[in-house]
mmCIF file of C-alpha atoms in Angstrom:
data_model
loop_
_atom_site.group_PDB
_atom_site.id
_atom_site.type_symbol
_atom_site.label_atom_id
_atom_site.label_comp_id
_atom_site.label_asym_id
_atom_site.label_seq_id
_atom_site.Cartn_x
_atom_site.Cartn_y
_atom_site.Cartn_z
ATOM 1 C CA MET A 1419 -43.895 -8.435 13.546
ATOM 2 C CA PRO A 1420 -42.327 -6.545 10.628
ATOM 3 C CA SER A 1421 -43.464 -7.376 7.158
ATOM 4 C CA SER A 1422 -41.347 -9.756 5.136
ATOM 5 C CA ASN A 1423 -41.079 -6.948 2.574
ATOM 6 C CA ASN A 1424 -38.858 -5.076 5.030
ATOM 7 C CA GLN A 1425 -36.408 -7.928 5.439
ATOM 8 C CA PRO A 1426 -32.935 -7.439 3.856
ATOM 9 C CA PRO A 1427 -32.280 -9.548 0.762
ATOM 10 C CA PRO A 1428 -30.755 -12.983 1.343
ATOM 11 C CA LEU A 1429 -26.954 -13.037 1.260
ATOM 12 C CA THR A 1430 -24.832 -15.234 -0.968
ATOM 13 C CA TYR A 1431 -21.187 -16.230 -0.865
ATOM 14 C CA ARG A 1432 -20.641 -13.880 -3.819
ATOM 15 C CA ASP A 1433 -22.021 -11.001 -1.714
ATOM 16 C CA ALA A 1434 -19.320 -11.822 0.848
ATOM 17 C CA GLY A 1435 -16.665 -11.558 -1.849
ATOM 18 C CA VAL A 1436 -16.175 -15.196 -2.830
ATOM 19 C CA ASP A 1437 -17.049 -16.119 -6.412
ATOM 20 C CA ILE A 1438 -17.492 -19.896 -6.717
ATOM 21 C CA ASP A 1439 -18.124 -19.560 -10.454
ATOM 22 C CA ALA A 1440 -14.738 -17.864 -10.899
ATOM 23 C CA GLY A 1441 -13.119 -20.749 -9.045
ATOM 24 C CA ASP A 1442 -14.842 -23.264 -11.289
ATOM 25 C CA GLU A 1443 -13.690 -21.305 -14.345
ATOM 26 C CA LEU A 1444 -10.087 -21.433 -13.126
ATOM 27 C CA VAL A 1445 -10.282 -25.193 -12.562
ATOM 28 C CA ASP A 1446 -11.551 -25.652 -16.119
ATOM 29 C CA ARG A 1447 -8.690 -23.540 -17.453
ATOM 30 C CA ILE A 1448 -5.979 -25.440 -15.619
ATOM 31 C CA LYS A 1449 -7.167 -28.991 -16.369
ATOM 32 C CA PRO A 1450 -5.251 -29.169 -19.676
ATOM 33 C CA LEU A 1451 -2.195 -27.664 -17.959
ATOM 34 C CA THR A 1452 -2.119 -30.392 -15.325
ATOM 35 C CA ALA A 1453 -2.691 -33.027 -18.008
ATOM 36 C CA SER A 1454 0.448 -31.789 -19.789
ATOM 37 C CA THR A 1455 2.555 -32.736 -16.747
ATOM 38 C CA ARG A 1456 1.512 -36.383 -16.487
ATOM 39 C CA ARG A 1457 4.304 -38.918 -16.056
ATOM 40 C CA PRO A 1458 4.601 -42.598 -15.081
ATOM 41 C CA GLY A 1459 3.081 -43.008 -11.651
ATOM 42 C CA ALA A 1460 0.712 -40.048 -11.925
ATOM 43 C CA ASP A 1461 -2.304 -40.622 -14.116
ATOM 44 C CA GLY A 1462 -5.116 -39.199 -12.008
ATOM 45 C CA ALA A 1463 -7.283 -36.292 -13.159
ATOM 46 C CA ILE A 1464 -7.446 -32.956 -11.376
ATOM 47 C CA GLY A 1465 -10.490 -32.350 -9.193
ATOM 48 C CA GLY A 1466 -10.370 -35.189 -6.682
ATOM 49 C CA PHE A 1467 -9.853 -34.789 -2.961
ATOM 50 C CA GLY A 1468 -6.208 -35.860 -3.212
ATOM 51 C CA GLY A 1469 -3.464 -36.524 -5.726
ATOM 52 C CA LEU A 1470 -2.360 -40.113 -6.290
ATOM 53 C CA PHE A 1471 1.106 -41.395 -7.158
ATOM 54 C CA ASP A 1472 2.219 -44.969 -7.788
ATOM 55 C CA LEU A 1473 5.885 -45.454 -6.814
ATOM 56 C CA LYS A 1474 5.962 -48.928 -8.329
ATOM 57 C CA ALA A 1475 4.840 -47.577 -11.696
ATOM 58 C CA ALA A 1476 7.599 -44.959 -11.445
ATOM 59 C CA GLY A 1477 10.172 -47.753 -11.358
ATOM 60 C CA PHE A 1478 11.529 -47.570 -7.793
ATOM 61 C CA ASP A 1479 12.745 -50.647 -5.914
ATOM 62 C CA ASP A 1480 13.764 -49.382 -2.464
ATOM 63 C CA PRO A 1481 12.570 -45.766 -2.399
ATOM 64 C CA VAL A 1482 12.909 -43.133 0.298
ATOM 65 C CA LEU A 1483 10.483 -40.236 -0.043
ATOM 66 C CA VAL A 1484 11.924 -36.721 0.044
ATOM 67 C CA SER A 1485 9.659 -33.684 0.392
ATOM 68 C CA GLY A 1486 10.118 -29.951 0.146
ATOM 69 C CA THR A 1487 7.999 -26.821 0.371
ATOM 70 C CA ASP A 1488 8.728 -23.183 -0.439
ATOM 71 C CA GLY A 1489 7.396 -19.954 -1.888
ATOM 72 C CA VAL A 1490 8.873 -17.198 -4.025
ATOM 73 C CA GLY A 1491 9.041 -14.466 -1.401
ATOM 74 C CA THR A 1492 8.762 -10.820 -2.341
ATOM 75 C CA LYS A 1493 9.589 -11.536 -5.967
ATOM 76 C CA LEU A 1494 5.790 -11.643 -6.127
ATOM 77 C CA MET A 1495 5.812 -7.861 -5.677
ATOM 78 C CA LEU A 1496 7.549 -7.514 -9.048
ATOM 79 C CA ALA A 1497 4.842 -9.598 -10.682
ATOM 80 C CA PHE A 1498 2.187 -7.320 -9.161
ATOM 81 C CA ALA A 1499 4.032 -4.133 -10.144
ATOM 82 C CA THR A 1500 4.681 -5.203 -13.746
ATOM 83 C CA GLY A 1501 1.538 -7.265 -14.424
ATOM 84 C CA ARG A 1502 3.771 -10.159 -15.510
ATOM 85 C CA HIS A 1503 2.506 -13.421 -13.994
ATOM 86 C CA GLU A 1504 3.590 -15.983 -16.591
ATOM 87 C CA THR A 1505 6.896 -17.136 -15.069
ATOM 88 C CA ILE A 1506 6.481 -16.737 -11.313
ATOM 89 C CA GLY A 1507 5.111 -20.301 -11.190
ATOM 90 C CA ILE A 1508 8.393 -21.592 -12.638
ATOM 91 C CA ASP A 1509 10.168 -20.000 -9.675
ATOM 92 C CA LEU A 1510 7.777 -21.753 -7.313
ATOM 93 C CA VAL A 1511 8.480 -25.198 -8.769
ATOM 94 C CA ALA A 1512 12.219 -24.572 -9.025
ATOM 95 C CA MET A 1513 12.605 -23.558 -5.388
ATOM 96 C CA CYS A 1514 11.032 -26.844 -4.303
ATOM 97 C CA VAL A 1515 12.430 -29.355 -6.797
ATOM 98 C CA ASN A 1516 15.999 -28.053 -6.627
ATOM 99 C CA ASP A 1517 15.876 -28.564 -2.861
ATOM 100 C CA ILE A 1518 14.826 -32.199 -3.073
ATOM 101 C CA LEU A 1519 17.306 -32.775 -5.912
ATOM 102 C CA ALA A 1520 20.004 -31.706 -3.442
ATOM 103 C CA GLN A 1521 19.042 -34.758 -1.367
ATOM 104 C CA GLY A 1522 19.543 -36.999 -4.395
ATOM 105 C CA ALA A 1523 15.822 -37.348 -5.161
ATOM 106 C CA GLU A 1524 13.870 -37.315 -8.401
ATOM 107 C CA PRO A 1525 10.887 -34.926 -8.161
ATOM 108 C CA LEU A 1526 7.718 -36.961 -8.660
ATOM 109 C CA PHE A 1527 4.762 -34.667 -8.067
ATOM 110 C CA PHE A 1528 3.894 -31.111 -7.103
ATOM 111 C CA LEU A 1529 0.995 -29.270 -5.468
ATOM 112 C CA ASP A 1530 0.446 -25.523 -5.281
ATOM 113 C CA TYR A 1531 -1.401 -23.127 -2.988
ATOM 114 C CA PHE A 1532 -2.761 -19.948 -4.592
ATOM 115 C CA ALA A 1533 -4.528 -17.484 -2.276
ATOM 116 C CA THR A 1534 -6.012 -14.115 -3.178
ATOM 117 C CA GLY A 1535 -8.592 -11.592 -2.018
ATOM 118 C CA LYS A 1536 -10.580 -11.612 -5.267
ATOM 119 C CA LEU A 1537 -10.021 -14.387 -7.763
ATOM 120 C CA GLU A 1538 -9.197 -13.288 -11.302
ATOM 121 C CA PRO A 1539 -9.276 -16.479 -13.393
ATOM 122 C CA GLY A 1540 -7.040 -14.955 -16.081
ATOM 123 C CA THR A 1541 -4.277 -14.118 -13.620
ATOM 124 C CA GLY A 1542 -4.650 -17.435 -11.833
ATOM 125 C CA ALA A 1543 -4.393 -19.316 -15.120
ATOM 126 C CA LYS A 1544 -1.185 -17.462 -16.039
ATOM 127 C CA VAL A 1545 0.351 -18.408 -12.701
ATOM 128 C CA VAL A 1546 -0.593 -22.063 -13.150
ATOM 129 C CA GLU A 1547 0.763 -21.991 -16.715
ATOM 130 C CA GLY A 1548 4.144 -21.195 -15.166
ATOM 131 C CA ILE A 1549 3.749 -23.916 -12.566
ATOM 132 C CA ALA A 1550 2.937 -26.460 -15.268
ATOM 133 C CA ALA A 1551 5.931 -25.307 -17.338
ATOM 134 C CA GLY A 1552 8.190 -25.756 -14.321
ATOM 135 C CA CYS A 1553 6.769 -29.213 -13.649
ATOM 136 C CA ARG A 1554 7.389 -30.278 -17.242
ATOM 137 C CA GLU A 1555 10.964 -29.010 -17.019
ATOM 138 C CA ALA A 1556 11.514 -30.893 -13.756
ATOM 139 C CA GLY A 1557 9.753 -34.043 -14.984
ATOM 140 C CA CYS A 1558 7.214 -34.051 -12.160
ATOM 141 C CA ALA A 1559 3.427 -34.178 -12.286
ATOM 142 C CA LEU A 1560 1.153 -31.378 -11.111
ATOM 143 C CA VAL A 1561 -1.327 -33.552 -9.244
ATOM 144 C CA GLY A 1562 -3.396 -30.931 -7.451
ATOM 145 C CA GLY A 1563 -3.460 -27.807 -5.347
ATOM 146 C CA GLU A 1564 -5.615 -25.319 -3.524
ATOM 147 C CA THR A 1565 -7.146 -22.050 -4.718
ATOM 148 C CA ALA A 1566 -8.361 -19.884 -1.856
ATOM 149 C CA GLU A 1567 -10.392 -16.696 -2.259
ATOM 150 C CA MET A 1568 -10.253 -14.721 0.996
ATOM 151 C CA PRO A 1569 -11.763 -11.217 0.813
ATOM 152 C CA GLY A 1570 -9.999 -8.699 3.016
ATOM 153 C CA MET A 1571 -6.799 -10.700 3.388
ATOM 154 C CA TYR A 1572 -4.889 -9.280 0.420
ATOM 155 C CA ALA A 1573 -4.568 -5.951 -1.360
ATOM 156 C CA ALA A 1574 -6.346 -5.644 -4.713
ATOM 157 C CA GLY A 1575 -4.495 -7.565 -7.407
ATOM 158 C CA HIS A 1576 -2.250 -9.345 -4.910
ATOM 159 C CA TYR A 1577 -1.966 -13.057 -4.189
ATOM 160 C CA ASP A 1578 0.234 -15.439 -2.241
ATOM 161 C CA LEU A 1579 1.849 -18.529 -3.648
ATOM 162 C CA ALA A 1580 3.340 -21.626 -2.043
ATOM 163 C CA GLY A 1581 4.351 -25.016 -3.359
ATOM 164 C CA PHE A 1582 4.964 -28.519 -2.121
ATOM 165 C CA SER A 1583 6.888 -31.240 -3.925
ATOM 166 C CA VAL A 1584 7.568 -34.899 -3.194
ATOM 167 C CA GLY A 1585 10.369 -36.883 -4.736
ATOM 168 C CA ALA A 1586 12.010 -40.236 -4.203
ATOM 169 C CA ALA A 1587 15.490 -41.675 -4.246
ATOM 170 C CA GLU A 1588 16.758 -45.191 -4.078
ATOM 171 C CA ARG A 1589 18.028 -45.587 -0.526
ATOM 172 C CA ALA A 1590 21.623 -46.194 -1.661
ATOM 173 C CA LEU A 1591 21.690 -42.990 -3.740
ATOM 174 C CA LEU A 1592 20.607 -40.460 -1.119
ATOM 175 C CA LEU A 1593 22.753 -37.337 -0.815
ATOM 176 C CA PRO A 1594 24.957 -36.094 0.659
ATOM 177 C CA ARG A 1595 27.384 -39.007 0.797
ATOM 178 C CA THR A 1596 29.352 -37.444 3.624
ATOM 179 C CA GLN A 1597 31.171 -40.690 4.373
ATOM 180 C CA ASP A 1598 32.798 -40.503 0.929
ATOM 181 C CA MET A 1599 33.797 -36.827 1.058
ATOM 182 C CA LYS A 1600 37.433 -35.943 1.566
ATOM 183 C CA LYS A 1601 39.824 -33.026 1.559
ATOM 184 C CA GLY A 1602 40.564 -32.011 -2.030
ATOM 185 C CA ASP A 1603 37.171 -32.885 -3.482
ATOM 186 C CA VAL A 1604 36.246 -30.298 -6.088
ATOM 187 C CA LEU A 1605 33.424 -27.767 -5.800
ATOM 188 C CA LEU A 1606 31.802 -27.508 -9.226
ATOM 189 C CA ALA A 1607 29.265 -24.732 -9.867
ATOM 190 C CA LEU A 1608 26.282 -24.514 -12.195
ATOM 191 C CA PRO A 1609 25.299 -20.989 -13.281
ATOM 192 C CA SER A 1610 22.179 -19.255 -12.047
ATOM 193 C CA SER A 1611 19.915 -17.161 -14.269
ATOM 194 C CA GLY A 1612 20.017 -14.201 -11.871
ATOM 195 C CA PRO A 1613 18.852 -13.732 -8.276
ATOM 196 C CA HIS A 1614 16.411 -16.643 -8.747
ATOM 197 C CA ALA A 1615 13.860 -16.084 -5.930
ATOM 198 C CA ASN A 1616 16.037 -14.841 -3.096
ATOM 199 C CA GLY A 1617 17.032 -11.427 -1.815
ATOM 200 C CA TYR A 1618 14.173 -9.543 -3.472
ATOM 201 C CA SER A 1619 13.440 -7.380 -0.461
ATOM 202 C CA LEU A 1620 16.939 -5.971 -0.927
ATOM 203 C CA VAL A 1621 16.527 -5.924 -4.723
ATOM 204 C CA ARG A 1622 13.425 -3.744 -4.401
ATOM 205 C CA ARG A 1623 15.231 -1.336 -2.057
ATOM 206 C CA ILE A 1624 18.089 -1.048 -4.545
ATOM 207 C CA VAL A 1625 15.688 -0.403 -7.440
ATOM 208 C CA GLU A 1626 13.997 2.269 -5.323
ATOM 209 C CA ARG A 1627 17.392 3.881 -4.718
ATOM 210 C CA SER A 1628 18.200 3.777 -8.444
ATOM 211 C CA GLY A 1629 15.107 5.831 -9.263
ATOM 212 C CA LEU A 1630 14.350 3.613 -12.258
ATOM 213 C CA ALA A 1631 10.828 2.515 -13.138
ATOM 214 C CA TRP A 1632 10.083 -1.165 -13.679
ATOM 215 C CA ASP A 1633 9.447 -0.520 -17.380
ATOM 216 C CA ALA A 1634 12.756 1.318 -17.878
ATOM 217 C CA PRO A 1635 15.485 -0.517 -19.829
ATOM 218 C CA ALA A 1636 17.545 -2.719 -17.503
ATOM 219 C CA PRO A 1637 21.053 -1.197 -17.295
ATOM 220 C CA PHE A 1638 22.609 -4.665 -17.057
ATOM 221 C CA ALA A 1639 20.600 -6.421 -19.798
ATOM 222 C CA GLU A 1640 22.005 -6.814 -23.309
ATOM 223 C CA ASP A 1641 18.700 -7.875 -24.877
ATOM 224 C CA GLY A 1642 16.807 -4.625 -24.268
ATOM 225 C CA ALA A 1643 14.611 -6.128 -21.558
ATOM 226 C CA SER A 1644 12.906 -3.819 -19.094
ATOM 227 C CA LEU A 1645 14.119 -3.753 -15.511
ATOM 228 C CA GLY A 1646 11.044 -5.595 -14.280
ATOM 229 C CA GLN A 1647 11.245 -8.200 -17.022
ATOM 230 C CA ALA A 1648 14.950 -8.849 -16.407
ATOM 231 C CA LEU A 1649 14.526 -9.195 -12.644
ATOM 232 C CA LEU A 1650 11.619 -11.604 -13.171
ATOM 233 C CA THR A 1651 13.870 -14.049 -15.058
ATOM 234 C CA PRO A 1652 12.771 -17.396 -13.592
ATOM 235 C CA THR A 1653 14.840 -19.661 -11.392
ATOM 236 C CA ARG A 1654 16.736 -22.379 -13.240
ATOM 237 C CA ILE A 1655 15.756 -26.004 -12.718
ATOM 238 C CA TYR A 1656 18.718 -28.404 -12.605
ATOM 239 C CA VAL A 1657 16.963 -31.763 -12.394
ATOM 240 C CA LYS A 1658 17.439 -33.156 -15.900
ATOM 241 C CA ALA A 1659 21.137 -32.252 -16.041
ATOM 242 C CA VAL A 1660 22.103 -33.484 -12.571
ATOM 243 C CA LEU A 1661 19.861 -36.498 -11.893
ATOM 244 C CA PRO A 1662 21.680 -38.868 -14.309
ATOM 245 C CA LEU A 1663 24.952 -38.165 -12.487
ATOM 246 C CA ILE A 1664 23.332 -38.865 -9.132
ATOM 247 C CA ARG A 1665 22.143 -42.220 -10.429
ATOM 248 C CA LYS A 1666 25.715 -43.043 -11.501
ATOM 249 C CA SER A 1667 27.011 -42.161 -8.000
ATOM 250 C CA MET A 1668 29.260 -39.468 -9.509
ATOM 251 C CA ILE A 1669 28.198 -36.686 -7.136
ATOM 252 C CA LYS A 1670 28.998 -36.736 -3.431
ATOM 253 C CA GLY A 1671 26.943 -33.729 -2.432
ATOM 254 C CA LEU A 1672 24.735 -30.945 -3.771
ATOM 255 C CA ALA A 1673 23.998 -27.504 -2.391
ATOM 256 C CA HIS A 1674 21.084 -25.482 -3.753
ATOM 257 C CA ILE A 1675 22.131 -21.838 -3.383
ATOM 258 C CA THR A 1676 19.057 -20.064 -2.043
ATOM 259 C CA GLY A 1677 18.511 -17.754 0.948
ATOM 260 C CA GLY A 1678 21.819 -17.436 2.778
ATOM 261 C CA GLY A 1679 23.757 -17.503 -0.490
ATOM 262 C CA LEU A 1680 27.005 -19.367 -1.026
ATOM 263 C CA THR A 1681 28.195 -18.598 2.496
ATOM 264 C CA GLU A 1682 25.487 -20.516 4.322
ATOM 265 C CA ASN A 1683 24.223 -23.097 1.833
ATOM 266 C CA THR A 1684 27.454 -24.750 0.670
ATOM 267 C CA PRO A 1685 28.408 -26.017 4.166
ATOM 268 C CA ARG A 1686 24.990 -27.661 4.563
ATOM 269 C CA MET A 1687 26.063 -30.626 2.428
ATOM 270 C CA LEU A 1688 29.340 -31.246 4.296
ATOM 271 C CA PRO A 1689 30.358 -33.285 7.350
ATOM 272 C CA ASP A 1690 31.704 -31.442 10.380
ATOM 273 C CA ASN A 1691 35.333 -32.212 9.536
ATOM 274 C CA LEU A 1692 35.254 -30.436 6.144
ATOM 275 C CA ILE A 1693 34.684 -26.860 5.026
ATOM 276 C CA PRO A 1694 34.219 -25.284 1.587
ATOM 277 C CA ARG A 1695 37.165 -23.243 0.326
ATOM 278 C CA ILE A 1696 35.575 -21.032 -2.307
ATOM 279 C CA ASP A 1697 37.694 -18.887 -4.610
ATOM 280 C CA TYR A 1698 35.459 -15.905 -5.351
ATOM 281 C CA ALA A 1699 37.924 -14.752 -8.011
ATOM 282 C CA ALA A 1700 37.239 -17.934 -10.015
ATOM 283 C CA TRP A 1701 34.322 -16.342 -11.857
ATOM 284 C CA ASN A 1702 33.089 -12.913 -12.838
ATOM 285 C CA LEU A 1703 30.075 -11.523 -11.006
ATOM 286 C CA PRO A 1704 27.227 -11.513 -13.580
ATOM 287 C CA PRO A 1705 26.083 -8.030 -14.695
ATOM 288 C CA VAL A 1706 22.804 -8.098 -12.736
ATOM 289 C CA PHE A 1707 24.668 -8.708 -9.469
ATOM 290 C CA GLN A 1708 27.345 -6.150 -10.292
ATOM 291 C CA TRP A 1709 24.605 -3.570 -10.876
ATOM 292 C CA LEU A 1710 22.849 -4.473 -7.629
ATOM 293 C CA GLN A 1711 26.124 -4.206 -5.707
ATOM 294 C CA ASP A 1712 27.158 -0.909 -7.281
ATOM 295 C CA VAL A 1713 23.802 0.861 -6.915
ATOM 296 C CA GLY A 1714 23.125 -0.527 -3.449
ATOM 297 C CA GLY A 1715 26.661 -0.129 -2.179
ATOM 298 C CA VAL A 1716 26.402 -3.710 -0.914
ATOM 299 C CA GLU A 1717 29.572 -5.104 0.636
ATOM 300 C CA ASP A 1718 31.055 -8.376 -0.669
ATOM 301 C CA ALA A 1719 30.217 -10.369 2.460
ATOM 302 C CA GLU A 1720 26.591 -9.195 2.316
ATOM 303 C CA MET A 1721 26.342 -10.089 -1.384
ATOM 304 C CA ARG A 1722 27.624 -13.603 -0.721
ATOM 305 C CA ARG A 1723 25.150 -14.358 2.064
ATOM 306 C CA THR A 1724 22.137 -12.708 0.389
ATOM 307 C CA PHE A 1725 22.434 -13.575 -3.300
ATOM 308 C CA ASN A 1726 23.645 -16.599 -5.241
ATOM 309 C CA CYS A 1727 26.139 -14.333 -7.092
ATOM 310 C CA GLY A 1728 25.753 -16.333 -10.304
ATOM 311 C CA VAL A 1729 25.894 -19.836 -8.803
ATOM 312 C CA GLY A 1730 22.628 -21.775 -8.610
ATOM 313 C CA MET A 1731 23.939 -25.173 -7.562
ATOM 314 C CA VAL A 1732 27.243 -26.451 -6.153
ATOM 315 C CA LEU A 1733 28.373 -30.048 -6.659
ATOM 316 C CA ALA A 1734 30.994 -31.866 -4.590
ATOM 317 C CA VAL A 1735 32.911 -34.115 -6.976
ATOM 318 C CA ASP A 1736 35.918 -36.421 -6.732
ATOM 319 C CA PRO A 1737 38.821 -34.793 -8.636
ATOM 320 C CA GLU A 1738 39.363 -38.019 -10.600
ATOM 321 C CA GLN A 1739 35.813 -37.749 -11.974
ATOM 322 C CA LEU A 1740 35.815 -33.990 -12.574
ATOM 323 C CA VAL A 1741 36.390 -34.183 -16.328
ATOM 324 C CA GLU A 1742 33.739 -36.869 -16.860
ATOM 325 C CA VAL A 1743 31.182 -35.039 -14.737
ATOM 326 C CA SER A 1744 31.912 -31.730 -16.452
ATOM 327 C CA MET A 1745 31.569 -33.232 -19.910
ATOM 328 C CA ALA A 1746 28.238 -34.839 -19.011
ATOM 329 C CA LEU A 1747 26.941 -31.524 -17.704
ATOM 330 C CA VAL A 1748 28.045 -29.708 -20.857
ATOM 331 C CA GLU A 1749 26.269 -32.314 -22.976
ATOM 332 C CA ALA A 1750 23.139 -31.640 -20.880
ATOM 333 C CA GLY A 1751 23.336 -27.923 -21.717
ATOM 334 C CA GLU A 1752 25.095 -26.692 -18.576
ATOM 335 C CA GLU A 1753 28.208 -24.513 -18.295
ATOM 336 C CA PRO A 1754 29.945 -25.845 -15.168
ATOM 337 C CA PHE A 1755 32.972 -24.137 -13.635
ATOM 338 C CA VAL A 1756 35.215 -24.907 -10.664
ATOM 339 C CA ILE A 1757 34.878 -22.529 -7.707
ATOM 340 C CA GLY A 1758 36.984 -24.246 -5.075
ATOM 341 C CA GLU A 1759 37.560 -27.401 -3.098
ATOM 342 C CA LEU A 1760 36.930 -29.033 0.252
ATOM 343 C CA GLY A 1761 39.369 -28.353 3.053
ATOM 344 C CA ALA A 1762 39.876 -29.615 6.583
ATOM 345 C CA ALA A 1763 37.803 -27.845 9.215
#
């Protein structure tokens, strides 16, 4: 038998590319971030096998749970290319909580999934900083998540990101209230902050066509931001402005304008007998979208089904309550504008 001196050295998980110590370091870094998102109903500490939430402590009487999951798509490629990871987590939270808000629900808690080939605790912490910031803005608790280090699955410096949120609504306040919708109801829009987290495969092709580098000044930005910085502007979160109106039964329906744009998302909140009549001349296309359209030669119909075109959320409102709803939104920091009305199908 061969001598034990000729045996190869024993292997460790680190030799296989997985650094448990790096994972532990990341957990230590994010503990104060998760603590900053605590709210009534969520008081557990990070590190358990599951996240707990107490609906009774959150003040619900007859709740219906509403869940949503999403990612941020190829907007991640901009984070990799620019080295900017601080706000991509806000996008992740926004894409989930805005969806469940559209069902009339209050976001209660959030979990994330962060997967990479080689864990860099500094990068991971920056991503979770954004997630925690988004949770604070949405009023939901970051109760847990999963960090996966999988050598060979991802290119160096790359990671994947997904999120999962659960909210609740009182049964009587669920949206859409299709039974109350009628011809002539007003479509009220809330502005987006840019492309949010949709259409970035096309965005990257347009940037490639422009010949501009990510660190070049953005042609459409007035604040001197670089192209990469401007296009990484995080998705807006509409929860705190809209939720009080939902609780007052002043909104009949909500459409979160994500993939599919205005063309495909607005009808999702409507009954079969009604259609949205959108007046695209009612607002000016924001500079970022005008630049994307001009450089890419993108036709109007393609713009409207790919991008949000400056509209992040559409509300269906009774015309008799339009002024009151608009004033409440303005007081909450929004700049609502009418983009159309409901018509007969």
